Short mmCIF file of C-alpha atoms and ligand atoms in Angstrom, two decimals:
data_model
loop_
_atom_site.label_atom_id
_atom_site.label_comp_id
_atom_site.label_asym_id
_atom_site.label_seq_id
_atom_site.Cartn_x
_atom_site.Cartn_y
_atom_site.Cartn_z
CA MET M 1 116.05 29.15 129.52
CA THR M 2 117.78 31.72 127.31
CA ALA M 3 117.68 35.47 127.96
CA LEU M 4 115.29 35.72 125.00
CA ASP M 5 112.85 33.30 126.56
CA ALA M 6 112.89 35.33 129.70
CA ARG M 7 111.62 38.36 128.09
CA PRO M 8 108.10 39.13 129.14
CA GLU M 9 105.68 38.91 126.14
CA THR M 10 104.45 42.38 126.85
CA THR M 11 107.71 44.12 126.12
CA ALA M 12 106.81 44.29 122.53
CA THR M 13 103.40 45.13 121.47
CA LEU M 14 104.16 44.65 117.76
CA ARG M 15 106.14 41.52 117.90
CA PHE M 16 107.80 40.11 114.79
CA PRO M 17 107.72 36.33 113.99
CA ALA M 18 110.41 34.08 115.65
CA GLY M 19 113.31 33.80 113.45
CA PHE M 20 112.89 37.33 112.03
CA ARG M 21 116.22 38.57 110.66
CA TRP M 22 117.32 42.02 112.03
CA GLY M 23 120.01 43.65 110.15
CA THR M 24 121.89 46.64 108.92
CA ALA M 25 123.07 47.29 105.31
CA THR M 26 126.06 49.10 103.66
CA ALA M 27 127.79 49.06 100.34
CA ALA M 28 131.40 48.80 99.40
CA TYR M 29 132.05 52.02 97.58
CA GLN M 30 129.92 54.06 100.22
CA ILE M 31 132.07 52.93 103.17
CA GLU M 32 135.37 51.11 102.44
CA GLY M 33 137.74 53.82 101.16
CA ALA M 34 141.14 52.37 100.48
CA ALA M 35 140.31 52.95 96.85
CA ALA M 36 143.74 52.25 95.53
CA GLU M 37 145.02 49.64 98.02
CA ASP M 38 145.88 46.02 97.68
CA GLY M 39 145.36 45.93 93.91
CA ARG M 40 141.89 47.73 93.62
CA THR M 41 141.52 49.50 90.41
CA PRO M 42 139.03 52.35 89.55
CA SER M 43 135.31 51.62 89.29
CA ILE M 44 132.85 53.69 87.41
CA TRP M 45 132.24 55.59 90.54
CA ASP M 46 135.97 56.55 91.11
CA THR M 47 135.80 57.92 87.70
CA PHE M 48 132.42 59.68 87.79
CA SER M 49 133.06 61.29 91.14
CA ARG M 50 136.05 63.03 89.65
CA ILE M 51 134.12 64.75 86.94
CA PRO M 52 133.41 68.17 88.16
CA GLY M 53 129.83 68.73 88.99
CA LYS M 54 128.75 65.21 89.28
CA VAL M 55 129.08 64.74 92.98
CA ARG M 56 128.21 67.34 95.48
CA ASN M 57 131.30 69.17 96.77
CA GLY M 58 133.58 67.07 94.61
CA ASP M 59 133.39 64.30 97.14
CA THR M 60 134.65 60.79 96.24
CA GLY M 61 134.89 57.34 97.94
CA ASP M 62 138.64 57.42 98.22
CA ILE M 63 138.44 57.42 102.10
CA ALA M 64 134.80 57.12 102.84
CA ALA M 65 134.12 55.72 106.29
CA ASP M 66 137.54 53.98 106.11
CA HIS M 67 135.87 50.69 106.76
CA TYR M 68 138.55 48.71 105.00
CA HIS M 69 140.77 49.55 107.87
CA ARG M 70 138.16 49.44 110.64
CA VAL M 71 136.34 46.20 110.08
CA SER M 72 136.81 45.01 113.68
CA GLU M 73 135.51 48.36 115.17
CA ASP M 74 132.58 48.25 112.77
CA ILE M 75 131.50 44.71 113.62
CA ALA M 76 131.86 45.56 117.31
CA LEU M 77 129.17 48.26 116.62
CA MET M 78 126.96 45.62 115.11
CA LYS M 79 127.50 43.39 118.11
CA ARG M 80 126.37 46.25 120.35
CA LEU M 81 123.19 46.66 118.19
CA GLY M 82 122.53 42.97 118.52
CA VAL M 83 121.84 42.51 114.71
CA THR M 84 121.39 39.00 113.56
CA ASP M 85 122.54 39.71 109.96
CA TYR M 86 124.90 42.18 108.12
CA ARG M 87 124.25 43.05 104.41
CA PHE M 88 127.48 44.37 102.66
CA SER M 89 128.62 44.35 99.12
CA ILE M 90 131.74 43.04 97.50
CA ALA M 91 133.73 45.45 95.28
CA TRP M 92 134.24 43.87 91.87
CA PRO M 93 137.32 46.07 91.28
CA ARG M 94 138.91 44.78 94.47
CA VAL M 95 138.57 41.13 93.62
CA GLN M 96 138.91 41.18 89.88
CA PRO M 97 140.38 44.46 89.05
CA THR M 98 139.88 44.57 85.23
CA GLY M 99 136.67 42.60 85.33
CA ARG M 100 138.45 39.77 83.62
CA GLY M 101 140.81 36.91 84.57
CA PRO M 102 142.03 35.69 87.84
CA ALA M 103 141.10 37.14 91.26
CA VAL M 104 143.50 39.18 93.38
CA GLN M 105 144.12 37.32 96.47
CA LYS M 106 144.22 40.29 98.74
CA GLY M 107 140.89 41.48 97.64
CA LEU M 108 139.36 37.94 98.48
CA ASP M 109 141.26 37.92 101.71
CA PHE M 110 139.58 41.21 102.81
CA TYR M 111 136.08 39.81 102.40
CA ARG M 112 137.19 36.43 103.89
CA GLY M 113 138.42 38.31 106.98
CA LEU M 114 135.21 40.30 107.14
CA VAL M 115 133.16 37.16 106.87
CA ASP M 116 134.99 35.21 109.34
CA GLU M 117 134.80 38.04 111.90
CA LEU M 118 131.05 38.22 111.37
CA LEU M 119 130.63 34.58 111.85
CA ALA M 120 132.85 34.67 114.97
CA SER M 121 130.54 37.33 116.34
CA GLY M 122 127.43 35.47 115.49
CA ILE M 123 126.31 37.73 112.67
CA ARG M 124 125.07 36.15 109.55
CA PRO M 125 126.80 37.52 106.40
CA VAL M 126 124.53 38.61 103.53
CA ALA M 127 126.73 39.48 100.54
CA THR M 128 125.72 41.53 97.52
CA LEU M 129 127.79 40.97 94.36
CA TYR M 130 127.11 44.27 92.58
CA HIS M 131 126.25 47.52 94.27
CA TRP M 132 127.13 49.68 91.29
CA ASP M 133 130.91 49.65 91.29
CA LEU M 134 131.58 48.35 87.82
CA PRO M 135 135.37 48.00 87.03
CA GLN M 136 136.12 51.02 84.84
CA GLU M 137 137.82 48.80 82.25
CA LEU M 138 134.42 46.97 81.62
CA GLU M 139 132.70 50.41 81.14
CA ASP M 140 135.40 51.38 78.67
CA ALA M 141 134.53 48.25 76.82
CA GLY M 142 130.85 49.27 76.62
CA GLY M 143 129.41 48.80 80.13
CA TRP M 144 126.07 47.35 80.98
CA PRO M 145 124.52 48.10 77.58
CA GLN M 146 126.92 45.52 76.15
CA ARG M 147 126.15 41.74 76.46
CA GLU M 148 129.68 40.83 77.28
CA THR M 149 129.43 42.59 80.69
CA ALA M 150 126.65 40.21 81.94
CA GLN M 151 128.96 37.31 80.85
CA ARG M 152 131.95 38.84 82.84
CA PHE M 153 129.48 39.25 85.78
CA GLY M 154 128.66 35.56 85.70
CA GLU M 155 132.37 34.77 85.82
CA TYR M 156 133.01 37.12 88.75
CA ALA M 157 130.13 35.45 90.65
CA GLY M 158 131.65 32.13 90.10
CA ILE M 159 135.06 33.36 91.41
CA VAL M 160 133.74 34.95 94.49
CA SER M 161 131.32 32.18 95.46
CA GLY M 162 134.01 29.54 94.86
CA ALA M 163 136.15 31.52 97.41
CA LEU M 164 133.45 32.40 100.08
CA GLY M 165 130.61 30.24 99.24
CA ASP M 166 130.68 28.04 102.39
CA ARG M 167 130.72 30.91 104.69
CA VAL M 168 128.14 33.38 103.31
CA ALA M 169 124.50 32.52 104.22
CA THR M 170 122.74 34.59 101.57
CA TRP M 171 124.11 35.77 98.18
CA THR M 172 122.46 38.76 96.41
CA THR M 173 123.24 39.08 92.78
CA LEU M 174 122.45 42.71 92.16
CA ASN M 175 121.46 45.72 94.10
CA GLU M 176 118.76 47.95 92.50
CA PRO M 177 119.46 47.28 88.90
CA TRP M 178 116.80 50.03 88.08
CA CYS M 179 119.03 52.66 89.45
CA ALA M 180 122.20 51.29 87.75
CA ALA M 181 120.43 51.06 84.42
CA PHE M 182 118.30 54.16 84.37
CA LEU M 183 120.20 56.62 86.56
CA GLY M 184 123.57 55.39 85.15
CA TYR M 185 122.69 55.23 81.41
CA GLY M 186 119.22 57.08 81.32
CA ASN M 187 119.50 60.49 82.90
CA GLY M 188 123.17 60.28 83.90
CA VAL M 189 122.87 61.30 87.57
CA HIS M 190 124.77 58.08 88.66
CA ALA M 191 127.83 56.57 87.14
CA PRO M 192 128.84 56.29 84.39
CA GLY M 193 126.73 59.25 83.66
CA ARG M 194 125.40 58.33 80.15
CA THR M 195 122.08 59.76 78.88
CA SER M 196 120.76 57.34 76.31
CA PRO M 197 117.32 55.76 76.57
CA LEU M 198 118.36 52.82 74.43
CA ALA M 199 121.53 52.30 76.45
CA SER M 200 119.33 52.26 79.59
CA LEU M 201 117.06 49.58 78.25
CA ARG M 202 119.95 47.49 76.96
CA ALA M 203 121.45 47.75 80.41
CA ALA M 204 118.22 46.75 82.23
CA HIS M 205 118.18 43.62 79.95
CA HIS M 206 121.78 42.77 80.55
CA PHE M 207 121.17 43.15 84.26
CA ASN M 208 118.51 40.56 84.06
CA LEU M 209 120.79 38.25 82.15
CA ALA M 210 123.71 38.84 84.39
CA HIS M 211 121.50 38.10 87.32
CA GLY M 212 120.37 34.79 85.73
CA TRP M 213 123.95 33.76 84.71
CA ALA M 214 125.21 34.54 88.22
CA VAL M 215 122.42 32.44 89.80
CA ARG M 216 123.60 29.52 87.63
CA GLU M 217 127.15 30.12 88.77
CA LEU M 218 126.23 30.46 92.45
CA ARG M 219 124.00 27.29 92.45
CA SER M 220 126.77 25.14 90.94
CA ARG M 221 129.23 26.12 93.64
CA LEU M 222 127.27 26.82 96.76
CA PRO M 223 126.27 24.33 99.31
CA ALA M 224 122.39 23.70 99.21
CA GLN M 225 121.61 25.62 102.27
CA CYS M 226 122.88 28.95 100.94
CA GLU M 227 120.20 31.28 99.69
CA VAL M 228 120.38 33.17 96.39
CA SER M 229 118.54 36.37 96.11
CA LEU M 230 118.09 39.72 94.12
CA THR M 231 117.40 43.19 95.54
CA LEU M 232 115.14 45.54 93.57
CA ASN M 233 113.97 49.11 94.33
CA LEU M 234 110.48 48.48 93.44
CA HIS M 235 108.39 51.70 93.03
CA ALA M 236 105.20 52.09 95.07
CA VAL M 237 103.55 53.93 92.32
CA ARG M 238 100.20 55.66 92.71
CA PRO M 239 98.02 57.82 90.31
CA LEU M 240 97.43 61.30 91.23
CA SER M 241 93.66 60.92 90.45
CA ASP M 242 91.33 58.27 89.32
CA SER M 243 91.34 59.32 85.76
CA ALA M 244 92.03 56.87 82.89
CA ALA M 245 95.00 59.04 81.94
CA ASP M 246 96.67 58.85 85.36
CA ALA M 247 96.03 55.24 85.48
CA ASP M 248 97.82 54.76 82.31
CA ALA M 249 100.84 56.95 83.58
CA THR M 250 100.83 54.51 86.67
CA ARG M 251 100.79 51.40 84.43
CA ARG M 252 103.77 52.88 82.23
CA ILE M 253 105.98 53.52 85.40
CA ASP M 254 105.06 50.19 86.74
CA ALA M 255 106.19 48.48 83.63
CA VAL M 256 109.61 50.35 83.22
CA GLY M 257 110.14 50.82 86.85
CA ASN M 258 109.11 47.36 88.28
CA ARG M 259 107.93 44.78 85.73
CA ILE M 260 110.87 45.23 83.60
CA PHE M 261 112.67 43.06 86.25
CA LEU M 262 109.93 41.33 87.92
CA ASP M 263 108.58 39.62 84.72
CA PRO M 264 111.88 38.34 83.25
CA VAL M 265 113.10 37.16 86.67
CA PHE M 266 109.91 35.46 88.12
CA HIS M 267 108.04 34.64 84.78
CA GLY M 268 110.76 34.52 82.09
CA ARG M 269 109.10 37.03 79.91
CA LEU M 270 109.13 40.77 78.97
CA PRO M 271 106.06 42.85 79.92
CA GLU M 272 104.06 43.25 76.54
CA ASP M 273 102.98 46.75 77.47
CA LEU M 274 106.67 47.63 78.00
CA VAL M 275 107.74 46.42 74.67
CA ARG M 276 104.96 48.56 73.11
CA ASP M 277 105.71 51.75 75.30
CA THR M 278 109.28 51.48 74.30
CA ALA M 279 108.84 50.78 70.53
CA PRO M 280 109.89 54.28 69.59
CA VAL M 281 113.25 53.55 71.38
CA THR M 282 114.05 49.93 70.49
CA ASP M 283 112.61 46.65 69.08
CA TRP M 284 114.40 44.73 71.75
CA SER M 285 116.21 42.70 69.15
CA PHE M 286 119.13 42.59 71.59
CA VAL M 287 117.16 39.97 73.56
CA ARG M 288 118.41 36.62 72.36
CA ASP M 289 116.76 33.18 72.49
CA GLY M 290 117.21 31.78 75.89
CA ASP M 291 117.92 35.04 77.67
CA LEU M 292 114.55 35.14 79.43
CA GLU M 293 114.74 31.65 80.46
CA ALA M 294 118.33 32.23 81.91
CA ALA M 295 117.05 35.41 83.78
CA SER M 296 114.18 33.41 85.36
CA ALA M 297 116.55 30.79 87.12
CA PRO M 298 114.61 30.15 90.52
CA ILE M 299 115.82 32.31 93.50
CA ASP M 300 115.04 31.79 97.28
CA SER M 301 113.97 35.29 98.14
CA LEU M 302 113.39 38.72 96.80
CA GLY M 303 115.02 41.75 98.50
CA ILE M 304 113.11 45.03 98.53
CA ASN M 305 114.69 48.44 99.13
CA TYR M 306 111.96 51.04 100.02
CA TYR M 307 112.28 54.70 100.97
CA SER M 308 109.17 56.66 99.55
CA PRO M 309 106.37 56.32 97.25
CA THR M 310 106.06 57.61 93.59
CA VAL M 311 102.97 59.72 92.52
CA VAL M 312 102.31 60.10 88.81
CA ALA M 313 99.90 61.83 86.50
CA ALA M 314 99.49 62.19 82.81
CA GLY M 315 102.01 64.80 81.40
CA SER M 316 105.65 64.79 80.47
CA SER M 317 108.95 64.78 82.20
CA PRO M 318 111.99 66.92 81.55
CA ALA M 319 114.94 65.51 79.65
CA PRO M 320 117.18 63.71 80.25
CA SER M 321 114.68 61.28 81.87
CA PRO M 322 115.47 58.00 83.44
CA TRP M 323 112.07 56.63 82.16
CA ALA M 324 112.70 55.38 78.73
CA GLY M 325 109.51 55.27 76.71
CA ALA M 326 107.36 56.92 79.48
CA GLU M 327 108.94 60.40 79.65
CA GLU M 328 106.49 61.89 77.26
CA HIS M 329 103.43 60.46 78.91
CA VAL M 330 104.17 60.85 82.64
CA ARG M 331 104.83 63.63 85.15
CA PHE M 332 105.95 63.15 88.71
CA VAL M 333 103.94 64.77 91.42
CA PRO M 334 105.58 65.44 94.87
CA ALA M 335 103.80 63.32 97.35
CA PRO M 336 102.48 65.32 100.29
CA GLY M 337 103.67 64.99 103.99
CA PRO M 338 106.94 65.45 105.85
CA ARG M 339 110.30 65.03 104.10
CA THR M 340 113.67 63.67 104.89
CA ALA M 341 116.89 65.63 104.25
CA MET M 342 116.72 63.92 100.71
CA ASP M 343 113.36 65.74 100.18
CA TRP M 344 111.80 62.33 99.91
CA PRO M 345 108.29 62.09 101.42
CA VAL M 346 107.89 60.00 104.61
CA ASP M 347 105.09 57.61 103.70
CA ALA M 348 105.23 54.12 105.24
CA GLU M 349 101.93 53.15 103.55
CA GLY M 350 103.93 52.76 100.36
CA LEU M 351 105.83 49.99 101.84
CA TYR M 352 102.62 48.18 103.05
CA GLU M 353 101.31 48.58 99.48
CA LEU M 354 104.32 47.00 98.08
CA LEU M 355 104.61 44.08 100.28
CA THR M 356 100.81 43.20 99.93
CA ARG M 357 101.09 43.58 96.13
CA LEU M 358 103.97 41.10 96.18
CA ARG M 359 102.16 38.72 98.42
CA ASP M 360 99.50 38.57 95.71
CA ASP M 361 101.73 38.74 92.60
CA LEU M 362 104.60 36.46 93.72
CA PRO M 363 102.98 33.82 96.04
CA GLY M 364 105.50 31.57 97.66
CA VAL M 365 108.42 34.04 97.26
CA PRO M 366 109.91 35.06 100.64
CA LEU M 367 110.51 38.78 100.87
CA VAL M 368 113.17 40.64 102.72
CA ILE M 369 113.37 44.39 103.37
CA THR M 370 117.07 44.76 102.20
CA GLU M 371 117.10 48.56 102.69
CA ASN M 372 114.96 51.16 104.48
CA GLY M 373 115.92 54.31 106.34
CA ALA M 374 116.17 58.09 106.20
CA ALA M 375 118.71 60.86 105.89
CA TYR M 376 118.55 63.76 108.27
CA ASP M 377 120.87 66.57 109.18
CA ASP M 378 122.45 64.95 112.22
CA TYR M 379 125.20 66.31 114.40
CA ALA M 380 126.78 65.50 117.64
CA ASP M 381 125.65 67.98 120.38
CA PRO M 382 128.08 69.39 122.94
CA SER M 383 127.43 66.46 125.23
CA GLY M 384 128.40 64.05 122.31
CA ALA M 385 124.79 62.81 121.85
CA VAL M 386 123.32 62.65 118.36
CA LYS M 387 119.60 63.17 118.66
CA ASP M 388 117.67 62.01 115.62
CA PRO M 389 113.97 61.74 116.78
CA GLU M 390 112.77 62.08 113.00
CA ARG M 391 114.72 59.04 111.96
CA VAL M 392 113.31 57.04 114.95
CA ALA M 393 109.81 58.07 113.94
CA TYR M 394 110.47 57.13 110.29
CA LEU M 395 111.92 53.71 111.26
CA ARG M 396 109.05 52.97 113.69
CA ALA M 397 106.38 53.85 111.08
CA HIS M 398 108.05 51.70 108.52
CA LEU M 399 108.53 48.77 110.74
CA ALA M 400 104.90 49.03 111.92
CA ALA M 401 103.93 48.90 108.06
CA VAL M 402 106.12 45.74 107.71
CA HIS M 403 104.46 44.16 110.80
CA ARG M 404 100.91 45.04 109.33
CA ALA M 405 101.87 43.49 106.02
CA ILE M 406 102.94 40.29 107.74
CA GLU M 407 99.70 40.20 109.61
CA ALA M 408 98.01 40.63 106.31
CA GLY M 409 99.72 37.50 104.93
CA ALA M 410 102.93 38.88 103.35
CA ASP M 411 105.96 36.46 103.93
CA VAL M 412 108.46 39.07 105.11
CA ARG M 413 111.47 37.30 106.61
CA GLY M 414 113.82 40.12 107.71
CA TYR M 415 114.53 43.92 107.82
CA PHE M 416 117.85 45.52 107.10
CA LEU M 417 118.19 49.09 108.14
CA TRP M 418 119.94 51.50 105.79
CA SER M 419 122.49 52.33 106.91
CA LEU M 420 124.85 51.20 109.63
CA LEU M 421 127.14 54.19 109.07
CA ASP M 422 126.88 57.61 107.61
CA ASN M 423 128.56 57.19 104.32
CA PHE M 424 129.23 58.40 100.70
CA GLU M 425 125.66 59.01 99.42
CA TRP M 426 126.47 58.71 95.65
CA ALA M 427 125.80 61.96 93.81
CA TYR M 428 125.18 63.65 97.22
CA GLY M 429 128.53 62.82 98.47
CA TYR M 430 128.90 63.06 102.31
CA SER M 431 126.19 65.77 102.51
CA LYS M 432 123.38 63.26 103.39
CA ARG M 433 123.61 61.05 106.57
CA PHE M 434 121.74 57.86 106.62
CA GLY M 435 123.58 56.13 109.35
CA ILE M 436 122.37 55.11 112.79
CA VAL M 437 125.88 55.50 113.68
CA HIS M 438 127.16 58.98 113.27
CA VAL M 439 130.56 59.24 111.43
CA ASP M 440 132.75 62.30 111.95
CA PHE M 441 134.59 62.07 108.58
CA ALA M 442 137.49 64.26 109.82
CA THR M 443 138.37 61.79 112.57
CA GLN M 444 136.48 58.71 111.53
CA ARG M 445 135.05 58.74 115.07
CA ARG M 446 131.87 56.54 115.31
CA THR M 447 129.06 57.62 117.60
CA PHE M 448 125.69 55.85 118.26
CA LYS M 449 122.81 58.12 117.27
CA ASP M 450 119.66 57.84 119.47
CA SER M 451 118.25 55.72 116.66
CA ALA M 452 120.96 53.18 117.16
CA HIS M 453 119.98 52.72 120.73
CA TRP M 454 116.44 52.63 119.75
CA TYR M 455 117.11 49.89 117.11
CA ALA M 456 119.18 47.85 119.68
CA ASP M 457 116.04 47.88 121.92
CA VAL M 458 113.69 46.84 118.94
CA ILE M 459 116.08 43.88 118.21
CA ALA M 460 116.29 42.86 121.80
CA ARG M 461 112.42 42.92 122.29
CA GLY M 462 111.75 41.33 118.97
CA GLY M 463 109.54 44.08 117.94
CA LEU M 464 108.17 47.57 118.66
CA SER M 465 107.01 48.74 122.06
CA SER M 466 103.99 50.98 122.27
C1 LIG N 501 119.60 53.06 97.58
C2 LIG N 501 121.03 52.52 97.43
C3 LIG N 501 121.90 52.73 98.60
C4 LIG N 501 121.75 53.97 99.37
C5 LIG N 501 120.15 54.34 99.49
C6 LIG N 501 119.90 55.65 100.20
O1 LIG N 501 119.14 53.35 96.39
O2 LIG N 501 120.97 51.20 97.27
O3 LIG N 501 123.21 52.53 98.25
O4 LIG N 501 122.26 55.03 98.59
O5 LIG N 501 119.51 54.30 98.35
#
């Protein structure tokens, strides 16, 4: 009998299915630091964070949580948590600095070391190939609005999977292509900071294509038991009222926020209404024969990142907007209720809505929550404790929503808490703390927050206690 079998059934009132994956998630630029070490060259985030006014406080990822030098310490934290899986991303400019040509061995070695140590600790590695750190040279050559970037990404996927393929259980091609395309090239709040509706739509298409080409490369190199996936930040979009105009606003955001990826990837087509809505911006002639077929190469699961819902009404949004083709028809309404330090509403119902929608729209596609979590203004008190009851409440409510969705028939296989560590939160720099482990950035000291103890208990019980 194992320790798990010995647990009384009653210790968890909301028990998750046997084999449910419990993880934490991070991303390379947000934690690694070592920005100029071992051959790594600048990514678009290194460049962008140096432009005055783009990142709060002028923060950069130069040092971040210094994870590059603290891998063993951070894996030990995960062992204490008892996670079954760890989702991390691979920095493209670390393994293929210019985005072209052969790999840098030291870059590959870093990830091989990480993966080997995870495996030795009994933690399943889940690798994301792109979490927003495009090599700057590829941006200089046109970036994601250029088709060639998708081709380069396919080659990079081949290099990395050839080197690590036998050791990484799950490969995710892209993280949140919506953010990368529309915040990066639409409203410019993320790197590379461009503000062009056309560039954002071209980027979105090239992300779909890059995903499909990467899937092809991965499949040709990986052992059959490896899983291939994609992570989307799907919008749980709701109308403000039941008016026809608000319903149309909802449809528009669903098209340019969700179906712009879901339809090509799962059905090999572009949403007709999206093409109509965006006609003032583009005729989509950059989509070539065979592209949508390539984008729809079958995958093994869909990753979903969820933080809060999106409420919309008929109206218009200020420029520059990330909502190409919808900005003159939709206004965004703050959802009611409590807020996190990001000013994001706390609303677990949105996650339930998303999961049950995907149960209906994508039957047979296993789902994984690849990110969920919250930022609060955490600090270590004089006793050294970091008390974060709001985060615990947020996590508990969202896990309960996942449990309810599973009971309602959604095939959810795992949950990755964002994030293991406090880190570089993109345009917010270090001002927002999402970790369940507190990082003192002056000393790099790590401290379990109360939420980390709570999550370890959830994992040990296999669910939530009452
Ligand atoms: C997601 C990103 C992740 C993190 C969280 C808070 O959009 O994928 O890197 O910044 O938001």
